[in-house]
Structure formats: C-alpha cells, structure tokens
Amino acid sequence: MAAAAVVGGLATFGFADPLPDGLGPCKGSNCPVNPYPDPNNGPLAGRDNNINIFVGGDFLVRQAAAEAEGKVVVLGNFDQHKAAGVSQVYNVGVAGVGSRVPPDNGTAFLTTGKDVTVATGQRLLAEEGSVSGIVRHGGTLSGTVRPKTVHDPEAAAPYARLRPNLAAASHCYAYVDGKPRAATGTAKNNGSETLFTGDGKSAIQVFNVDFDLATSGGGAQGFRFTGIPEGATVLVNLTGAVREINTYMGMLPPALRDRLLWNFPDAGTVRLRGSGQFSGSVLVGNPDSTTTVTLPGVNGRFFTVGSLTHSSIAGGGGGQEFHAYPFNGDLPSCKETPEPPTPTPEPPTPTPEPPDPTPEPPTPTPEPPTPEPPTPTPPDSGGMTTGGDTGGDTGGHTGGSTGSGGDTGGGELPDTGASSDTTILLGGLAVTLVAAGGITLAVTRKPKGLWK
C-alpha cells in the first residue's frame, strides 16, 4: 500500500493527527525532495524553516558538542561553556556535516526567551559560507556571537504554547484514560539488541517499552524493526521515571527514520548515548526533565518541554551534532471530544386553575303587592291582581401555551510553522517492511492531570 493511501485513509476516518502546531514536516518553498540525504558535507539540499529543536527549559552546551542544525527555539537560557582543549565553536542553524538543509538566510537560527551566554574565548556561530542567520534573544547577551544578534524581549512569546501542547501530546500518545495506550506490536530486549515486532497491518505501529534500550550491563545495543507496513508510522513509548538509550546503530532507512517517534512521556531523566547515528524524532514530555545527549549524531526532530544538555563523554571523542530531518508521521488523535451539552429543562408551565364561576345574580324575591285600600264598589262589581318576572346569564373562557429551544456551538491554533516483504541491513540494523494496511486506533480524549 502506498504511503499516500495510508495517510489518506487515516485522514478520512480521523484516527490520526500530525504533531501539534504544525511541527514535524519541512516548512517553506524550498524543501528538498524526499528523502533527505544522509549526513554529508556536500552542497545544500534545500531549506527548512520549521523548528528542528525545541527546548522548553534551558539549553546547555558542554564538553566537545559541536552543532545543532536547523531552527532552534529555547524558551529559557542558552548557555555555552565547552571544555578546554576542544573546538571552542558551536554552530546553530547550519552544520558542516548534516542533512544540509538549513533555514532561510536572514531568519532566526536561534531564538531564546531568556539569556544567551557564551564563555570567554568561545564563539557561537549562526553562519557558514553563504549561509547566515540571526540569534534573537529575549534576555541579556554575553560573549561572542556571529554574524548578527537581535534583542527582543518577546522573542520566544510566539512559541510559548508549544510547551504545554507538546507535554499534553506526549502523554496522550502513551496513555488513554490513565492506562497505557494499546500496543500493536511487541518490544523485546534480547541483550545485544531490542527487537520490535509489528502486527504487519496497522497504519500506526505502537510499542510500549518499560525498560532501557541497552544491554543488561548498560552497554550499547542495536535495534531491529520487523512487521512494519510500508508507509506506517512507528511510535515507541518509553515509560518510566528514568530512561536511557545506549546504541551503536547507524542510520535507519529514510522511510522509517522520517516516520519514527521516540516518546518519553514520564521521565525526569533521559540519556541518549553510545557511538551511533541515532535515527528518528524525539519527544520528551516532562517539563521538569533533563535530557543529556552525548551520541555522535541525532537525526530527526528533537522536542523537549524540559531542559537539554548537549555534551560529550569526558575524555571521549567530540563533535556531537543534531541533524535536521523531518517527522512526516501520523500520530494518535489527541483532540478532545466535547461532551454533548446537557439540556437545561424548562420550568413547567403551570396549568391554569379553572376560574371561579361567575355567580348568578340573585333572583329578587318579589315583594307582596301592597293591597289597595278597598274602594267601595257597587254590588255585582269585579276585581284584578298583579304579578312579577326574574332572569339571569353567566359565561367564561380560559387558554395557555408553552415553548422551549436551545443551541450550542464551539475554534484552532495558528500555524507555527515496498509491497513485498523486504529486509534491509544497514549499520547492524535489519528492517523488514511488509505490505499491509489497517487501522486500530480510536479518537481519544486528553486525560486529566497532565503536566502544567
């Protein structure tokens, strides 16, 4: 089944949504033709004005970390304090080696809500060759930043809503009514690798993982995905208070990389380490979290509502980089289903009491006739008497009517922004794609008690 058909089917039945606020896909008029190239140092492959890295807290650069490709938005502080004896430069927006898809020239490569601090003797660069951008900061600026900075106290205000929206989405992807979202496949840690086995048909493949992706001793391991239909989205929910991925994996195939989301809804501590080029997008949903990334490369969108430390292992190799790759998947719908309105009953219209009958006017009692004084009459005379008459009339009318009616109504955040079974072995990874289709997810309500 073609990817377009899968997406179209999902859209028709309302079972899936993209990430909140337009995050994920490439944005702009010069996006590269998919798939993006693997990390390289060649010519530019296009331009992308969507956010590649979002940090709801602070972004710290430490040790020998090198680059963050793509548009970077930080609601808190950006603080660069690298170790002595390593390159004293950190690049944002454009990377010497990466997807080679930076934002448009003259746009904000880095935006912060608070301060930008660069240690003495170090440099923060938003430029390389013919590519150059702006560092826009809401707080104070100290240190060397090139080529241009703009102080704007409201710099990060347009992005403030991303923090609660992403936190809510992360929770929704992992939980439904407080219980783990129904999985469509299984994840099993075999020591040297974690095997993800899909159901071969669902358009959103859901895996629930309550363990670290590492060996039993905490060492690096590989991943293997099998039973994933062509065009499906892969959602891996890694639950628990502390989670770690330690891997030597190389790049995943673009069809999987660009539709894979690693979701950490609960963890206060997240560690991504090892020697690999980690593929897929990352979402960390705990606002109080700290994520530390020491992997050589992260290839995909990176969104955390907490804080981020980009670093290297002390005494180890440097050059750690974030590379800009899109997320084009379809995720479980997290739109809240409105409750049907409860009609307010109309008070009953009282039935009118029948009116009191109009009393009949009393019939007058005729007075006895006053006798005429006798008049002498001649003999053989006659006599006459008089009498009276009474009458009355009544009438009445009653009536009434009742009626009732009701109406309910309810609006949207602005934009931010192969058919046969095939096994692919890449950098120690075997990926099996099978032709299938199907939908197993339902519209859900956003649970209560989310991160504020």
XYZ file of C-alpha atoms in Angstrom:
452
model
C 0.000 0.000 0.000
C 1.368 3.388 -0.911
C 2.151 5.845 1.884
C -0.273 8.369 0.432
C -3.081 5.847 0.613
C -2.339 5.131 4.263
C -2.288 8.807 5.162
C -5.433 9.481 3.181
C -7.292 6.694 4.916
C -6.281 7.961 8.316
C -7.319 11.486 7.493
C -10.681 10.326 6.192
C -11.608 8.484 9.375
C -9.994 10.921 11.832
C -7.829 8.361 13.615
C -4.568 10.292 13.328
C -3.084 13.752 13.566
C 0.321 15.320 12.993
C 2.390 16.742 15.831
C 0.888 19.862 17.460
C 1.132 23.326 15.900
C 2.428 22.206 12.511
C 5.667 20.755 13.909
C 7.367 17.913 12.068
C 7.395 18.354 8.298
C 9.668 20.667 6.335
C 8.270 24.192 6.041
C 8.917 26.678 3.259
C 9.084 26.959 -0.502
C 12.494 25.304 -0.948
C 12.107 21.994 0.877
C 14.199 19.165 -0.506
C 12.588 16.383 -2.445
C 12.223 13.440 -0.087
C 14.099 11.581 1.021
C 16.609 13.902 2.627
C 20.213 12.862 2.026
C 22.109 11.074 4.777
C 24.548 13.286 6.728
C 27.141 14.758 4.378
C 29.247 17.876 3.786
C 28.089 18.499 0.212
C 26.055 21.336 -1.308
C 22.852 22.497 0.335
C 19.947 20.131 -0.310
C 17.236 22.723 0.364
C 15.887 24.989 3.094
C 13.595 24.280 6.055
C 12.011 26.997 8.222
C 10.269 24.676 10.649
C 11.634 24.118 14.155
C 14.149 21.295 14.369
C 14.980 21.633 18.087
C 12.572 22.918 20.736
C 13.604 23.243 24.391
C 11.043 24.326 26.952
C 13.664 24.915 29.639
C 17.393 25.705 29.247
C 19.815 24.532 26.530
C 23.340 23.856 27.802
C 26.340 23.157 25.544
C 29.126 21.312 27.330
C 32.377 19.413 26.724
C 33.024 18.951 22.968
C 29.497 19.149 21.474
C 29.667 20.808 18.069
C 26.481 21.672 16.168
C 22.692 21.994 16.171
C 21.433 22.060 12.594
C 18.094 23.653 11.734
C 15.962 26.206 13.536
C 16.436 26.122 17.332
C 13.916 27.598 19.814
C 14.671 27.766 23.555
C 12.148 29.240 25.997
C 14.773 29.567 28.718
C 18.530 30.277 28.595
C 21.149 29.202 26.079
C 24.463 28.622 27.845
C 27.670 27.575 26.053
C 30.604 26.551 28.218
C 32.648 23.931 26.419
C 35.681 22.149 27.817
C 39.212 23.450 27.354
C 41.336 21.862 24.636
C 38.451 21.190 22.216
C 36.951 23.304 19.450
C 35.635 26.471 21.060
C 32.918 26.912 18.431
C 29.282 25.798 18.498
C 27.191 26.135 15.325
C 23.448 26.695 15.172
C 21.203 26.612 12.110
C 23.776 25.301 9.668
C 26.137 22.367 10.148
C 29.280 21.450 8.225
C 28.074 17.850 8.166
C 24.381 17.126 8.311
C 21.318 16.925 6.118
C 22.496 20.243 4.627
C 19.000 21.719 4.957
C 19.326 24.964 6.990
C 16.689 27.682 7.457
C 16.453 30.594 5.032
C 19.146 33.252 5.246
C 18.302 36.197 7.478
C 15.836 34.248 9.648
C 16.325 33.379 13.305
C 18.566 30.318 13.536
C 18.403 30.506 17.350
C 15.623 32.102 19.410
C 15.702 32.292 23.211
C 13.236 33.567 25.762
C 15.976 34.448 28.235
C 19.759 34.982 28.191
C 22.427 33.885 25.746
C 25.756 33.245 27.449
C 28.920 32.221 25.617
C 32.029 31.525 27.671
C 35.051 33.767 27.264
C 37.180 32.705 24.293
C 34.367 30.716 22.697
C 32.096 31.561 19.773
C 28.512 30.852 18.857
C 28.098 30.906 15.076
C 24.900 31.148 13.035
C 26.747 31.122 9.729
C 28.794 29.004 7.383
C 29.932 30.097 3.932
C 26.994 31.699 2.123
C 24.512 30.645 4.827
C 23.817 33.091 7.642
C 21.087 33.732 10.171
C 20.208 35.692 13.296
C 20.396 34.928 17.014
C 17.308 36.500 18.561
C 17.355 36.655 22.360
C 14.826 37.754 24.935
C 17.304 38.373 27.781
C 20.861 39.598 28.031
C 23.718 38.602 25.725
C 27.268 37.946 26.850
C 30.121 36.539 24.793
C 30.869 36.321 21.085
C 28.005 35.599 18.703
C 28.207 35.855 14.907
C 27.033 37.171 12.497
C 24.086 39.116 13.948
C 22.059 39.325 17.136
C 18.707 40.951 17.851
C 17.450 41.732 21.345
C 13.693 41.225 21.569
C 12.070 40.711 24.990
C 9.162 38.966 23.255
C 11.375 36.786 21.036
C 10.049 33.469 22.339
C 6.480 34.547 23.055
C 5.057 33.088 19.808
C 6.414 29.683 20.827
C 5.309 29.599 24.475
C 2.241 27.480 23.718
C 4.427 24.672 22.361
C 5.460 23.656 25.861
C 2.011 22.712 27.199
C 0.870 21.428 23.822
C 3.813 19.059 23.431
C 3.529 17.900 27.045
C -0.119 17.049 26.519
C 0.607 15.292 23.222
C 3.402 13.204 24.741
C 1.065 11.998 27.478
C -1.760 11.328 25.026
C 0.456 9.231 22.740
C 1.366 6.971 25.662
C -1.815 6.870 27.753
C -5.552 6.648 27.236
C -7.724 7.362 30.274
C -4.733 6.824 32.546
C -3.837 3.420 31.120
C -1.076 2.555 28.617
C -2.161 3.002 25.013
C -2.930 -0.334 23.385
C 0.178 -1.670 21.643
C 0.019 -3.092 18.145
C 3.334 -4.916 18.492
C 5.909 -6.146 20.979
C 9.355 -4.962 22.043
C 11.795 -7.475 23.500
C 15.273 -6.736 24.811
C 17.432 -9.711 23.852
C 20.609 -8.245 25.304
C 22.556 -7.435 22.176
C 19.502 -5.900 20.512
C 15.912 -4.868 21.107
C 13.527 -6.459 18.626
C 10.399 -4.515 17.670
C 7.812 -6.783 16.031
C 4.837 -5.067 14.423
C 1.485 -6.550 13.530
C 2.104 -6.145 9.794
C -1.090 -4.178 9.158
C -1.723 -1.186 11.438
C -1.030 2.252 9.979
C 0.296 3.404 13.372
C 2.582 0.828 14.946
C 2.587 1.343 18.729
C 5.259 -0.163 21.001
C 5.260 0.268 24.786
C 8.694 -0.043 26.391
C 9.261 -0.008 30.153
C 12.979 -0.808 30.027
C 16.195 0.833 28.857
C 17.432 0.137 25.358
C 20.803 -1.161 26.480
C 22.428 -4.448 27.413
C 21.864 -5.934 30.854
C 25.110 -4.298 31.923
C 24.152 -0.915 30.457
C 26.234 -1.322 27.281
C 25.348 -0.321 23.722
C 22.964 -2.447 21.669
C 21.214 -2.419 18.302
C 17.544 -2.224 17.256
C 15.623 -4.304 14.784
C 12.164 -3.500 13.398
C 10.099 -6.164 11.672
C 6.457 -6.408 10.625
C 6.200 -2.686 9.804
C 3.874 -1.981 6.855
C 5.073 0.346 4.135
C 4.135 3.942 4.964
C 3.277 3.217 8.600
C 4.229 5.478 11.492
C 6.209 3.883 14.344
C 5.502 5.215 17.849
C 7.768 3.947 20.648
C 6.561 4.958 24.124
C 9.392 4.659 26.647
C 7.719 4.956 30.050
C 9.293 5.295 33.480
C 10.985 7.946 35.640
C 14.498 7.385 34.224
C 15.175 6.124 30.714
C 18.315 5.528 28.666
C 19.109 4.560 25.103
C 22.659 3.352 24.526
C 23.240 2.335 20.923
C 25.807 1.816 18.215
C 23.166 1.878 15.471
C 23.809 3.604 12.157
C 21.255 5.466 10.063
C 17.850 3.884 9.542
C 16.282 3.864 6.059
C 14.561 7.203 5.321
C 11.117 5.593 5.062
C 11.408 4.533 8.710
C 13.578 7.377 10.048
C 11.145 10.101 8.957
C 8.101 8.315 10.455
C 9.607 7.152 13.758
C 8.919 8.925 17.079
C 10.655 8.034 20.347
C 8.306 9.336 23.063
C 9.338 9.784 26.729
C 6.126 10.887 28.498
C 7.179 10.462 32.143
C 10.948 10.547 32.570
C 12.614 13.231 34.641
C 15.986 11.966 33.406
C 16.641 10.893 29.821
C 20.052 9.856 28.495
C 20.876 9.233 24.840
C 24.381 7.881 24.483
C 26.582 5.461 22.595
C 28.535 5.545 19.356
C 25.730 5.553 16.775
C 23.923 7.889 14.423
C 20.572 7.804 16.206
C 17.608 7.986 13.823
C 14.064 9.203 14.353
C 12.473 12.134 16.133
C 12.402 12.522 19.930
C 9.683 13.923 22.211
C 10.250 14.382 25.970
C 7.033 15.379 27.739
C 8.017 16.117 31.366
C 8.532 19.888 31.947
C 10.843 19.146 34.890
C 13.053 16.796 32.901
C 16.687 16.999 31.864
C 17.802 15.181 28.719
C 21.510 14.639 28.142
C 22.646 13.782 24.619
C 26.177 12.507 24.032
C 25.535 10.470 20.881
C 27.688 11.445 17.878
C 24.549 12.222 15.859
C 20.798 12.627 16.361
C 18.949 12.589 13.055
C 15.391 13.870 13.364
C 13.330 16.487 15.169
C 14.153 16.924 18.842
C 11.440 18.351 21.103
C 11.691 18.504 24.889
C 9.465 20.546 27.166
C 12.192 20.286 29.820
C 15.899 21.165 29.622
C 18.584 19.824 27.291
C 22.324 19.304 27.735
C 24.311 18.681 24.550
C 27.637 17.241 25.551
C 30.253 14.529 25.031
C 31.714 11.904 27.295
C 34.521 13.433 29.328
C 37.778 12.234 27.806
C 35.951 10.751 24.823
C 35.574 11.913 21.258
C 33.875 15.209 20.394
C 31.872 16.599 17.501
C 28.373 15.644 18.741
C 25.695 17.008 16.400
C 21.963 17.395 15.914
C 20.980 16.979 12.257
C 17.811 18.388 10.713
C 15.434 15.717 9.408
C 11.634 15.957 9.239
C 8.989 13.960 11.008
C 6.289 13.045 8.480
C 4.304 10.525 10.505
C 0.673 10.383 11.608
C 0.082 10.057 15.344
C -2.923 9.151 17.511
C -5.515 11.882 17.575
C -5.387 13.897 20.785
C -8.210 16.295 20.070
C -10.580 16.454 22.994
C -14.020 15.098 22.192
C -16.576 17.550 23.509
C -19.245 16.314 25.897
C -22.735 16.604 24.460
C -24.443 19.548 26.125
C -26.904 18.721 28.876
C -30.147 20.492 28.077
C -31.456 22.794 30.791
C -35.034 21.782 31.428
C -37.623 24.483 31.012
C -39.685 25.022 34.130
C -43.116 23.505 33.583
C -45.848 25.879 32.565
C -48.485 25.700 35.273
C -51.894 24.556 34.173
C -54.278 27.403 34.874
C -56.875 26.781 37.504
C -60.366 26.965 36.137
C -61.799 30.334 37.013
C -64.318 30.600 39.775
C -67.729 30.514 38.243
C -69.384 33.854 37.891
C -72.084 33.846 40.470
C -75.604 34.120 39.223
C -77.175 37.350 40.286
C -79.717 36.560 42.919
C -83.246 36.332 41.733
C -85.105 39.031 43.565
C -87.937 37.877 45.721
C -90.989 39.786 44.637
C -92.457 41.915 47.286
C -96.004 41.107 48.123
C -98.319 43.582 46.489
C -99.434 46.370 48.626
C -103.111 45.999 48.878
C -105.090 48.857 47.533
C -107.421 50.313 50.031
C -110.754 48.906 49.316
C -112.891 51.008 47.145
C -116.417 50.648 47.674
C -117.985 49.210 44.687
C -121.413 48.776 43.793
C -122.838 45.424 44.063
C -122.060 42.971 41.265
C -118.600 44.511 40.715
C -115.329 42.501 39.629
C -111.618 42.502 40.926
C -107.888 42.284 39.448
C -104.377 41.208 40.812
C -100.718 41.989 39.610
C -97.528 39.722 39.449
C -93.524 39.841 38.750
C -90.688 38.363 36.398
C -86.952 37.304 37.027
C -83.972 36.260 34.777
C -80.040 35.796 34.702
C -76.983 34.959 32.477
C -73.274 33.625 33.065
C -70.271 32.888 30.786
C -66.336 32.270 30.824
C -63.130 31.343 28.742
C -59.606 30.025 29.606
C -56.424 29.191 27.476
C -52.491 28.865 27.511
C -49.350 27.819 25.535
C -45.712 26.789 26.301
C -42.405 26.525 24.227
C -38.697 25.906 24.654
C -35.467 25.657 22.499
C -31.615 25.556 22.701
C -28.464 25.923 20.626
C -24.812 25.016 21.186
C -21.683 25.793 19.212
C -17.982 25.661 19.677
C -12.307 27.006 17.311
C -7.645 26.390 16.216
C -4.204 27.269 16.917
C -2.484 29.184 14.160
C 0.203 27.508 12.103
C 3.784 27.656 13.539
C 5.160 26.669 11.225
C 7.686 -1.941 -0.562
C 4.814 -4.042 -1.359
C 6.725 -7.330 -0.873
C 8.456 -8.389 2.349
C 11.843 -6.705 2.325
C 14.666 -6.954 4.846
C 17.247 -4.148 4.856
C 20.528 -4.482 6.724
C 22.156 -1.107 7.466
C 24.848 -0.449 10.047
C 23.899 -3.548 12.024
C 20.150 -2.925 11.506
C 17.709 -5.269 9.843
C 14.398 -3.668 8.921
C 11.559 -5.717 7.464
C 8.823 -3.895 5.575
C 5.671 -5.727 4.597
C 2.717 -4.632 2.539
C -0.380 -4.229 4.613
C -2.892 -1.774 5.863
C -5.251 -1.314 8.679
C -6.247 0.960 11.453
C -6.586 0.033 15.111
C -6.640 3.377 16.897
C -9.621 5.380 18.029
C -10.247 9.017 18.798
C -9.361 9.680 22.414
C -9.865 12.406 24.954
C -6.959 14.230 26.502
C -6.659 12.803 30.006
C -6.837 14.932 33.086
C -3.832 15.602 35.283
C -1.378 16.492 32.556
C 1.837 18.386 33.085
C 1.041 22.042 33.594
